Amino acid sequence: MCADKWINELWKRKHHIFILIILLFVFWLSWHTYSGRMWIPSLSFYCSLNFDHVRKDGSYLDHLLEIRLPRMNYSQPNIMNPPRTDVLVMTPWFAPIIWDGTFSTDILNQQFKQRDVRVGLTLFAIKKYVVFLQLFLETAEKFFMVGYKVNYYVLTDRPEAVPNVTLKEGRSVVVLKTQSNARWQDISMRRMEMISLFAKKQFIGEVDYIVCVDVDMKFSDHVGVEILSDVFGTLHPGFYKGQRQRFTYERRSESQAYIASDEGDFYYAGGFFGGTVEEVYKLTNHCSHAILTDKANGIEAIWHDESHLNKYLLTHKPTKILSPEYLWDNNMGVPEILKKRRFVAVPKNHNQIRNK
Ligand code: 5GW
Ligand code: MN
């Protein structure tokens, strides 16, 4: 009979049919993920790759309906009794300036935990600066983004000298081998280029935010998700009170980092900035090109990468600003406004540690 024959034929090709069904299933699964009809946290990497499709699909909006904060216990914000009146807590473009007392870690953690935020920290340890890694990593495990997924990206010319520090779950040290430069100014400036290269090549697929810091530092108090925003800079401990004319911006108009004496908001430190991977890519790519242009024109900005960072943040205003609590130097003493010293410079013997 005809139907019999047909079934027989099918049976002979059962392997092909089996493979076809598997293929259809895989296609169906990836289509759903791709078009954003299904939201699987573990697939969020793929989803965010195709985020445009996710957003265009209206059912993504229904997913958003599920996001809410639980019932919480905290003291009421009081309009008539602001927590800080001794310092500026908001820029004229409505970016908050992060001082102790202005934020609730509990509320922020509830918000950021729901997003399952992953943070990358870039650290350069070229030549003798590998000696700073141990204390840096040990104190970071105590104070930096506790409870979050963290990748420490250690860029070094001496991978074998990276210490083995015990890390909490979900946190890892990723060693990225880089060459060193003869001049220390180039070591410092090349950070912009290296961060932009790795942002594009690696960070974008692994983390949500990138924090870029000096390695000759240690954590001594809480540094958490209150710092995270699209793009953020930190007030330099030596200039937070100063007048813009006195800032050590690059003042020669031939340099790409030039800032006129009647311009400038703050003097930002080169040793602590960050943002989303996208924004950090834009910032570091821009600065590294500006550095190359300067080089071609035979000029080097007075404070190297820091000068270019300051120019960038003048023309691309940061969405958050960290107070000097986040980058302090004990040589500056401890002023009244400084309630916490969260991230502090480790004293170094300049002759011993540099360019050996
Ligand atoms: C070497 C000689 C002079 C200045 C800097 C260096 C140097 C810097 C180096 O040999 N190796 C190195 O990895 N760096 C990186 O650049 C470190 O991450 C360091 O934290 C950063 C900035 O240099 P610092 O920390 O010496 O600059 P300051 O302004 O904090 O003193
Ligand atoms: Mn430093």
CSV table of C-alpha atoms and ligand atoms in Angstrom, one decimal:
chain,number,residue,atom,x,y,z
A,1,MET,CA,0.0,0.0,0.0
A,2,CYS,CA,1.0,3.5,-0.7
A,3,ALA,CA,1.0,4.8,2.9
A,4,ASP,CA,3.0,1.7,4.0
A,5,LYS,CA,5.7,2.4,1.4
A,6,TRP,CA,5.9,5.9,2.5
A,7,ILE,CA,6.3,5.0,6.2
A,8,ASN,CA,9.0,2.5,5.1
A,9,GLU,CA,10.8,5.2,3.3
A,10,LEU,CA,10.7,7.4,6.3
A,11,TRP,CA,12.0,4.7,8.6
A,12,LYS,CA,15.0,4.2,6.3
A,13,ARG,CA,15.8,7.9,6.7
A,14,LYS,CA,15.1,8.0,10.4
A,15,HIS,CA,18.6,9.4,11.1
A,16,HIS,CA,18.1,12.2,8.7
A,17,ILE,CA,14.8,13.0,10.2
A,18,PHE,CA,16.2,12.9,13.7
A,19,ILE,CA,18.9,15.4,12.7
A,20,LEU,CA,16.3,17.6,11.0
A,21,ILE,CA,14.2,17.7,14.2
A,22,ILE,CA,17.3,18.6,16.3
A,23,LEU,CA,18.2,21.4,13.8
A,24,LEU,CA,14.6,22.7,13.9
A,25,PHE,CA,14.7,22.8,17.6
A,26,VAL,CA,18.0,24.6,17.8
A,27,PHE,CA,16.7,27.1,15.2
A,28,TRP,CA,13.5,27.6,17.2
A,29,LEU,CA,15.4,28.1,20.4
A,30,SER,CA,17.9,30.6,18.9
A,31,TRP,CA,15.1,32.4,17.0
A,32,HIS,CA,13.2,33.0,20.3
A,33,THR,CA,16.3,34.2,22.0
A,34,TYR,CA,17.3,36.4,19.0
A,35,SER,CA,13.9,38.0,18.6
A,36,GLY,CA,13.7,38.6,22.3
A,37,ARG,CA,10.5,36.7,22.9
A,38,MET,CA,12.2,34.7,25.7
A,39,TRP,CA,14.4,36.1,28.3
A,40,ILE,CA,16.9,33.7,29.9
A,41,PRO,CA,19.4,35.4,32.2
A,42,SER,CA,22.1,32.8,31.4
A,43,LEU,CA,21.7,33.8,27.7
A,44,SER,CA,21.8,37.5,28.4
A,45,PHE,CA,25.1,37.7,26.8
A,46,TYR,CA,23.6,36.7,23.4
A,47,CYS,CA,20.5,38.8,24.1
A,48,SER,CA,22.6,41.9,24.7
A,49,LEU,CA,24.5,41.2,21.5
A,50,ASN,CA,21.1,41.4,19.8
A,51,PHE,CA,19.7,44.0,22.1
A,52,ASP,CA,18.2,46.1,19.2
A,53,HIS,CA,15.9,43.1,18.3
A,54,VAL,CA,15.1,42.6,22.0
A,55,ARG,CA,14.0,46.2,22.3
A,56,LYS,CA,12.1,46.3,19.1
A,57,ASP,CA,10.0,43.3,20.1
A,58,GLY,CA,7.2,44.7,22.2
A,59,SER,CA,7.0,41.7,24.5
A,60,TYR,CA,10.3,42.8,26.0
A,61,LEU,CA,8.1,45.5,27.7
A,62,ASP,CA,6.2,42.8,29.5
A,63,HIS,CA,9.5,41.5,31.0
A,64,LEU,CA,10.1,45.0,32.4
A,65,LEU,CA,6.8,44.8,34.3
A,66,GLU,CA,8.3,42.2,36.6
A,67,ILE,CA,11.0,44.5,37.9
A,68,ARG,CA,10.3,46.0,41.3
A,69,LEU,CA,12.0,46.5,44.6
A,70,PRO,CA,11.0,44.4,47.6
A,71,ARG,CA,9.6,46.0,50.8
A,72,MET,CA,12.6,47.6,52.6
A,73,ASN,CA,13.5,49.3,55.8
A,74,TYR,CA,15.5,52.5,55.7
A,75,SER,CA,15.3,56.0,57.0
A,76,GLN,CA,13.2,58.5,55.0
A,77,PRO,CA,14.9,61.0,52.7
A,78,ASN,CA,14.1,64.4,54.2
A,79,ILE,CA,13.7,67.4,51.9
A,80,MET,CA,14.2,69.8,54.8
A,81,ASN,CA,17.3,68.1,56.2
A,82,PRO,CA,19.8,67.2,53.4
A,83,PRO,CA,22.5,64.8,54.5
A,84,ARG,CA,25.3,67.0,53.2
A,85,THR,CA,25.3,70.7,53.1
A,86,ASP,CA,29.1,71.1,53.4
A,87,VAL,CA,29.9,70.0,49.9
A,88,LEU,CA,28.4,70.1,46.3
A,89,VAL,CA,26.4,67.0,45.7
A,90,MET,CA,25.1,67.8,42.2
A,91,THR,CA,26.7,69.3,39.1
A,92,PRO,CA,24.9,71.9,37.0
A,93,TRP,CA,24.2,69.1,34.4
A,94,PHE,CA,22.6,67.0,37.1
A,95,ALA,CA,25.3,64.4,37.7
A,96,PRO,CA,25.5,63.4,41.3
A,97,ILE,CA,28.8,63.8,43.2
A,98,ILE,CA,29.2,60.8,45.4
A,99,TRP,CA,30.0,61.7,49.0
A,100,ASP,CA,29.5,59.6,52.2
A,101,GLY,CA,26.1,60.0,53.6
A,102,THR,CA,24.3,60.8,50.3
A,103,PHE,CA,23.5,57.2,49.3
A,104,SER,CA,22.0,54.0,50.7
A,105,THR,CA,24.0,51.0,49.9
A,106,ASP,CA,21.0,48.8,50.6
A,107,ILE,CA,18.8,50.5,48.0
A,108,LEU,CA,21.5,50.6,45.4
A,109,ASN,CA,22.4,46.9,46.0
A,110,GLN,CA,18.7,45.9,45.5
A,111,GLN,CA,18.7,47.8,42.2
A,112,PHE,CA,22.0,46.5,40.8
A,113,LYS,CA,21.5,42.9,42.0
A,114,GLN,CA,18.4,42.7,39.9
A,115,ARG,CA,20.5,43.5,36.9
A,116,ASP,CA,23.2,40.9,37.8
A,117,VAL,CA,25.9,43.5,37.1
A,118,ARG,CA,29.4,42.4,36.2
A,119,VAL,CA,32.3,44.7,36.8
A,120,GLY,CA,35.8,44.7,35.2
A,121,LEU,CA,38.7,46.5,36.9
A,122,THR,CA,41.7,47.3,34.7
A,123,LEU,CA,45.1,47.4,36.5
A,124,PHE,CA,48.4,48.1,34.9
A,125,ALA,CA,51.4,46.6,36.5
A,126,ILE,CA,54.4,47.2,34.2
A,127,LYS,CA,58.0,46.5,35.4
A,128,LYS,CA,58.4,47.0,39.1
A,129,TYR,CA,54.8,48.0,39.7
A,130,VAL,CA,53.9,44.3,40.0
A,131,VAL,CA,54.9,44.7,43.7
A,132,PHE,CA,51.7,46.7,44.3
A,133,LEU,CA,49.4,43.8,43.1
A,134,GLN,CA,49.3,41.8,46.3
A,135,LEU,CA,48.0,44.5,48.6
A,136,PHE,CA,45.8,45.9,45.9
A,137,LEU,CA,44.0,42.6,45.2
A,138,GLU,CA,43.8,41.6,48.9
A,139,THR,CA,42.1,44.9,49.9
A,140,ALA,CA,39.9,44.9,46.8
A,141,GLU,CA,38.5,41.5,47.9
A,142,LYS,CA,37.5,43.1,51.2
A,143,PHE,CA,36.0,46.4,49.9
A,144,PHE,CA,35.5,46.5,46.1
A,145,MET,CA,32.1,45.5,44.7
A,146,VAL,CA,31.6,42.9,47.4
A,147,GLY,CA,28.9,40.4,46.4
A,148,TYR,CA,29.3,41.1,42.6
A,149,LYS,CA,30.9,39.4,39.7
A,150,VAL,CA,34.3,41.0,39.2
A,151,ASN,CA,37.1,40.4,36.7
A,152,TYR,CA,40.4,41.9,37.6
A,153,TYR,CA,42.1,42.6,34.3
A,154,VAL,CA,45.8,42.8,35.1
A,155,LEU,CA,47.8,44.1,32.2
A,156,THR,CA,51.4,43.3,32.8
A,157,ASP,CA,54.7,42.5,31.0
A,158,ARG,CA,55.5,40.1,33.8
A,159,PRO,CA,52.7,37.5,34.0
A,160,GLU,CA,54.8,35.2,36.2
A,161,ALA,CA,55.0,37.9,38.9
A,162,VAL,CA,51.2,38.2,39.3
A,163,PRO,CA,50.5,36.9,42.9
A,164,ASN,CA,48.1,34.2,43.7
A,165,VAL,CA,45.4,35.8,45.8
A,166,THR,CA,42.4,33.9,47.1
A,167,LEU,CA,39.3,35.3,45.6
A,168,LYS,CA,35.6,35.0,46.5
A,169,GLU,CA,33.2,33.2,44.3
A,170,GLY,CA,32.4,34.8,40.9
A,171,ARG,CA,35.6,36.8,40.9
A,172,SER,CA,38.7,36.2,38.9
A,173,VAL,CA,42.1,37.6,37.9
A,174,VAL,CA,42.5,37.7,34.1
A,175,VAL,CA,46.2,38.3,33.2
A,176,LEU,CA,46.7,40.1,29.9
A,177,LYS,CA,50.2,40.2,28.7
A,178,THR,CA,51.4,43.6,27.3
A,179,GLN,CA,54.7,45.0,26.4
A,180,SER,CA,56.4,47.7,28.4
A,181,ASN,CA,57.6,51.1,27.3
A,182,ALA,CA,61.0,52.7,27.9
A,183,ARG,CA,59.6,56.0,29.0
A,184,TRP,CA,57.2,56.1,32.0
A,185,GLN,CA,55.2,58.8,30.3
A,186,ASP,CA,54.5,56.3,27.6
A,187,ILE,CA,53.6,53.5,30.1
A,188,SER,CA,51.0,55.9,31.6
A,189,MET,CA,49.6,57.1,28.3
A,190,ARG,CA,49.6,53.7,26.6
A,191,ARG,CA,46.9,52.7,29.1
A,192,MET,CA,44.3,54.5,27.1
A,193,GLU,CA,45.2,52.6,23.9
A,194,MET,CA,45.3,49.2,25.7
A,195,ILE,CA,42.0,49.7,27.5
A,196,SER,CA,40.3,50.7,24.2
A,197,LEU,CA,41.8,47.6,22.4
A,198,PHE,CA,40.7,45.2,25.1
A,199,ALA,CA,37.3,46.9,25.5
A,200,LYS,CA,36.6,46.0,21.9
A,201,LYS,CA,38.2,42.6,21.9
A,202,GLN,CA,37.3,41.2,25.3
A,203,PHE,CA,35.6,43.4,27.9
A,204,ILE,CA,32.4,44.0,25.9
A,205,GLY,CA,31.5,40.3,26.0
A,206,GLU,CA,32.5,39.7,29.6
A,207,VAL,CA,31.4,42.6,31.8
A,208,ASP,CA,28.9,45.5,31.9
A,209,TYR,CA,31.1,48.2,33.5
A,210,ILE,CA,34.8,49.0,33.4
A,211,VAL,CA,36.7,50.7,36.2
A,212,CYS,CA,40.2,52.0,35.4
A,213,VAL,CA,42.5,52.6,38.3
A,214,ASP,CA,46.2,53.1,39.3
A,215,VAL,CA,47.8,50.1,40.9
A,216,ASP,CA,49.9,51.9,43.5
A,217,MET,CA,46.7,52.0,45.7
A,218,LYS,CA,44.9,50.1,48.4
A,219,PHE,CA,41.2,50.0,49.4
A,220,SER,CA,40.5,50.9,53.0
A,221,ASP,CA,36.7,51.3,52.9
A,222,HIS,CA,33.6,50.4,50.9
A,223,VAL,CA,33.6,51.0,47.2
A,224,GLY,CA,30.4,49.6,45.6
A,225,VAL,CA,27.9,50.1,42.9
A,226,GLU,CA,27.2,53.7,44.0
A,227,ILE,CA,30.2,54.6,41.7
A,228,LEU,CA,28.6,52.9,38.6
A,229,SER,CA,27.1,55.1,35.8
A,230,ASP,CA,27.5,55.6,32.0
A,231,VAL,CA,30.7,57.5,32.4
A,232,PHE,CA,32.3,58.7,35.7
A,233,GLY,CA,35.4,60.6,36.8
A,234,THR,CA,36.9,61.3,40.2
A,235,LEU,CA,37.8,64.6,41.8
A,236,HIS,CA,41.6,64.8,42.2
A,237,PRO,CA,42.6,65.1,45.9
A,238,GLY,CA,44.9,68.0,45.3
A,239,PHE,CA,42.4,70.2,43.4
A,240,TYR,CA,38.9,69.6,44.6
A,241,LYS,CA,38.7,73.0,46.3
A,242,GLY,CA,40.6,74.9,43.6
A,243,GLN,CA,39.8,77.5,41.0
A,244,ARG,CA,39.7,76.4,37.4
A,245,GLN,CA,42.5,78.9,36.4
A,246,ARG,CA,44.8,77.1,38.8
A,247,PHE,CA,44.0,73.6,37.6
A,248,THR,CA,47.0,71.9,35.9
A,249,TYR,CA,45.1,71.4,32.6
A,250,GLU,CA,47.2,71.5,29.4
A,251,ARG,CA,47.4,75.2,28.5
A,252,ARG,CA,49.2,75.1,25.1
A,253,SER,CA,46.6,75.4,22.4
A,254,GLU,CA,48.7,73.2,20.0
A,255,SER,CA,47.8,70.2,22.2
A,256,GLN,CA,44.6,68.2,21.7
A,257,ALA,CA,44.3,68.4,25.5
A,258,TYR,CA,44.2,72.2,25.6
A,259,ILE,CA,41.7,73.8,27.9
A,260,ALA,CA,41.4,77.6,28.1
A,261,SER,CA,41.8,79.3,31.5
A,262,ASP,CA,38.1,80.3,31.5
A,263,GLU,CA,36.9,76.8,30.9
A,264,GLY,CA,36.7,73.6,33.0
A,265,ASP,CA,34.4,72.2,35.7
A,266,PHE,CA,36.7,70.1,37.9
A,267,TYR,CA,40.2,68.6,37.8
A,268,TYR,CA,39.7,64.9,37.4
A,269,ALA,CA,42.3,62.3,38.5
A,270,GLY,CA,43.9,60.0,35.9
A,271,GLY,CA,43.9,57.2,38.5
A,272,PHE,CA,40.2,56.5,38.7
A,273,PHE,CA,37.6,56.7,36.0
A,274,GLY,CA,35.1,54.3,34.3
A,275,GLY,CA,31.7,53.6,33.0
A,276,THR,CA,29.9,51.1,30.8
A,277,VAL,CA,32.2,49.2,28.4
A,278,GLU,CA,30.7,51.3,25.5
A,279,GLU,CA,31.5,54.6,27.2
A,280,VAL,CA,34.9,53.5,28.3
A,281,TYR,CA,35.7,52.4,24.8
A,282,LYS,CA,34.6,55.9,23.5
A,283,LEU,CA,36.7,57.7,26.1
A,284,THR,CA,39.9,55.6,25.8
A,285,ASN,CA,39.7,55.5,22.0
A,286,HIS,CA,39.3,59.3,21.9
A,287,CYS,CA,42.1,59.9,24.3
A,288,SER,CA,44.5,57.5,22.6
A,289,HIS,CA,43.9,59.1,19.3
A,290,ALA,CA,44.4,62.6,20.8
A,291,ILE,CA,47.7,61.3,22.3
A,292,LEU,CA,48.9,60.1,18.9
A,293,THR,CA,47.9,63.4,17.2
A,294,ASP,CA,49.9,65.3,19.8
A,295,LYS,CA,52.9,62.9,19.2
A,296,ALA,CA,52.7,63.6,15.5
A,297,ASN,CA,52.7,67.3,16.2
A,298,GLY,CA,55.7,67.0,18.5
A,299,ILE,CA,53.9,67.9,21.7
A,300,GLU,CA,53.1,65.9,24.9
A,301,ALA,CA,50.4,67.1,27.3
A,302,ILE,CA,51.7,68.3,30.7
A,303,TRP,CA,50.1,65.5,32.7
A,304,HIS,CA,49.9,63.0,29.9
A,305,ASP,CA,46.8,60.7,29.9
A,306,GLU,CA,45.3,62.8,32.8
A,307,SER,CA,45.4,65.9,30.7
A,308,HIS,CA,43.5,64.2,27.9
A,309,LEU,CA,41.0,62.6,30.3
A,310,ASN,CA,40.3,66.1,31.6
A,311,LYS,CA,39.7,67.5,28.1
A,312,TYR,CA,37.4,64.6,27.2
A,313,LEU,CA,35.3,65.0,30.4
A,314,LEU,CA,35.0,68.7,29.7
A,315,THR,CA,33.4,68.1,26.3
A,316,HIS,CA,31.7,64.8,27.3
A,317,LYS,CA,30.2,65.5,30.7
A,318,PRO,CA,30.4,62.6,33.1
A,319,THR,CA,27.1,61.2,34.4
A,320,LYS,CA,28.5,60.7,37.9
A,321,ILE,CA,31.5,62.2,39.8
A,322,LEU,CA,33.3,60.5,42.6
A,323,SER,CA,34.4,62.6,45.6
A,324,PRO,CA,38.1,62.4,46.7
A,325,GLU,CA,37.0,59.7,49.2
A,326,TYR,CA,37.5,57.5,46.2
A,327,LEU,CA,41.1,58.6,45.5
A,328,TRP,CA,42.9,60.0,48.5
A,329,ASP,CA,46.5,60.6,49.3
A,330,ASN,CA,47.4,60.7,53.0
A,331,ASN,CA,50.0,63.4,52.2
A,332,MET,CA,47.0,65.7,52.0
A,333,GLY,CA,46.0,65.1,55.6
A,334,VAL,CA,42.3,64.4,56.5
A,335,PRO,CA,40.0,67.4,56.0
A,336,GLU,CA,36.7,67.7,57.8
A,337,ILE,CA,34.6,67.0,54.7
A,338,LEU,CA,36.3,63.7,54.2
A,339,LYS,CA,34.2,61.2,56.2
A,340,LYS,CA,35.8,58.1,54.6
A,341,ARG,CA,39.0,57.3,52.8
A,342,ARG,CA,38.0,54.5,50.6
A,343,PHE,CA,40.9,54.1,48.1
A,344,VAL,CA,44.2,55.5,49.2
A,345,ALA,CA,47.6,55.9,47.5
A,346,VAL,CA,50.4,53.5,48.8
A,347,PRO,CA,53.5,55.5,49.5
A,348,LYS,CA,56.3,54.6,47.0
A,349,ASN,CA,60.0,55.2,47.0
A,350,HIS,CA,60.2,56.9,43.6
A,351,ASN,CA,63.8,56.1,43.0
A,352,GLN,CA,63.5,52.5,43.8
A,353,ILE,CA,60.2,51.7,42.1
A,354,ARG,CA,60.4,53.7,38.9
A,355,ASN,CA,62.0,52.7,35.6
A,356,LYS,CA,64.2,49.9,36.8
B,1,5GW,C1,57.1,54.3,36.2
B,1,5GW,C2,57.9,55.5,36.4
B,1,5GW,C3,57.3,56.7,36.6
B,1,5GW,C4,55.9,56.8,36.6
B,1,5GW,C5,55.1,55.6,36.4
B,1,5GW,C6,55.7,54.4,36.2
B,1,5GW,C7,54.9,53.2,36.0
B,1,5GW,C8,53.5,53.3,36.0
B,1,5GW,C9,55.5,51.9,35.8
B,1,5GW,O1,56.7,51.7,35.7
B,1,5GW,N1,54.6,50.8,35.7
B,1,5GW,C10,53.3,50.9,35.7
B,1,5GW,O2,52.6,49.9,35.7
B,1,5GW,N2,52.7,52.2,35.9
B,1,5GW,C11,51.3,52.3,35.8
B,1,5GW,O3,50.8,53.6,35.6
B,1,5GW,C12,50.7,51.8,37.2
B,1,5GW,O4,49.4,51.3,37.0
B,1,5GW,C13,50.6,53.2,37.9
B,1,5GW,O5,49.7,53.1,39.0
B,1,5GW,C14,50.1,54.1,36.8
B,1,5GW,C15,50.4,55.6,37.0
B,1,5GW,O6,51.7,55.8,37.5
B,1,5GW,P1,51.9,56.3,38.9
B,1,5GW,O7,51.0,55.6,39.9
B,1,5GW,O8,53.4,56.2,39.3
B,1,5GW,O9,51.6,57.8,38.9
B,1,5GW,P2,51.2,58.8,40.1
B,1,5GW,O10,50.8,60.1,39.5
B,1,5GW,O11,50.1,58.2,40.9
B,1,5GW,O12,52.4,58.9,41.0
B,2,MN,MN,49.5,56.2,41.2
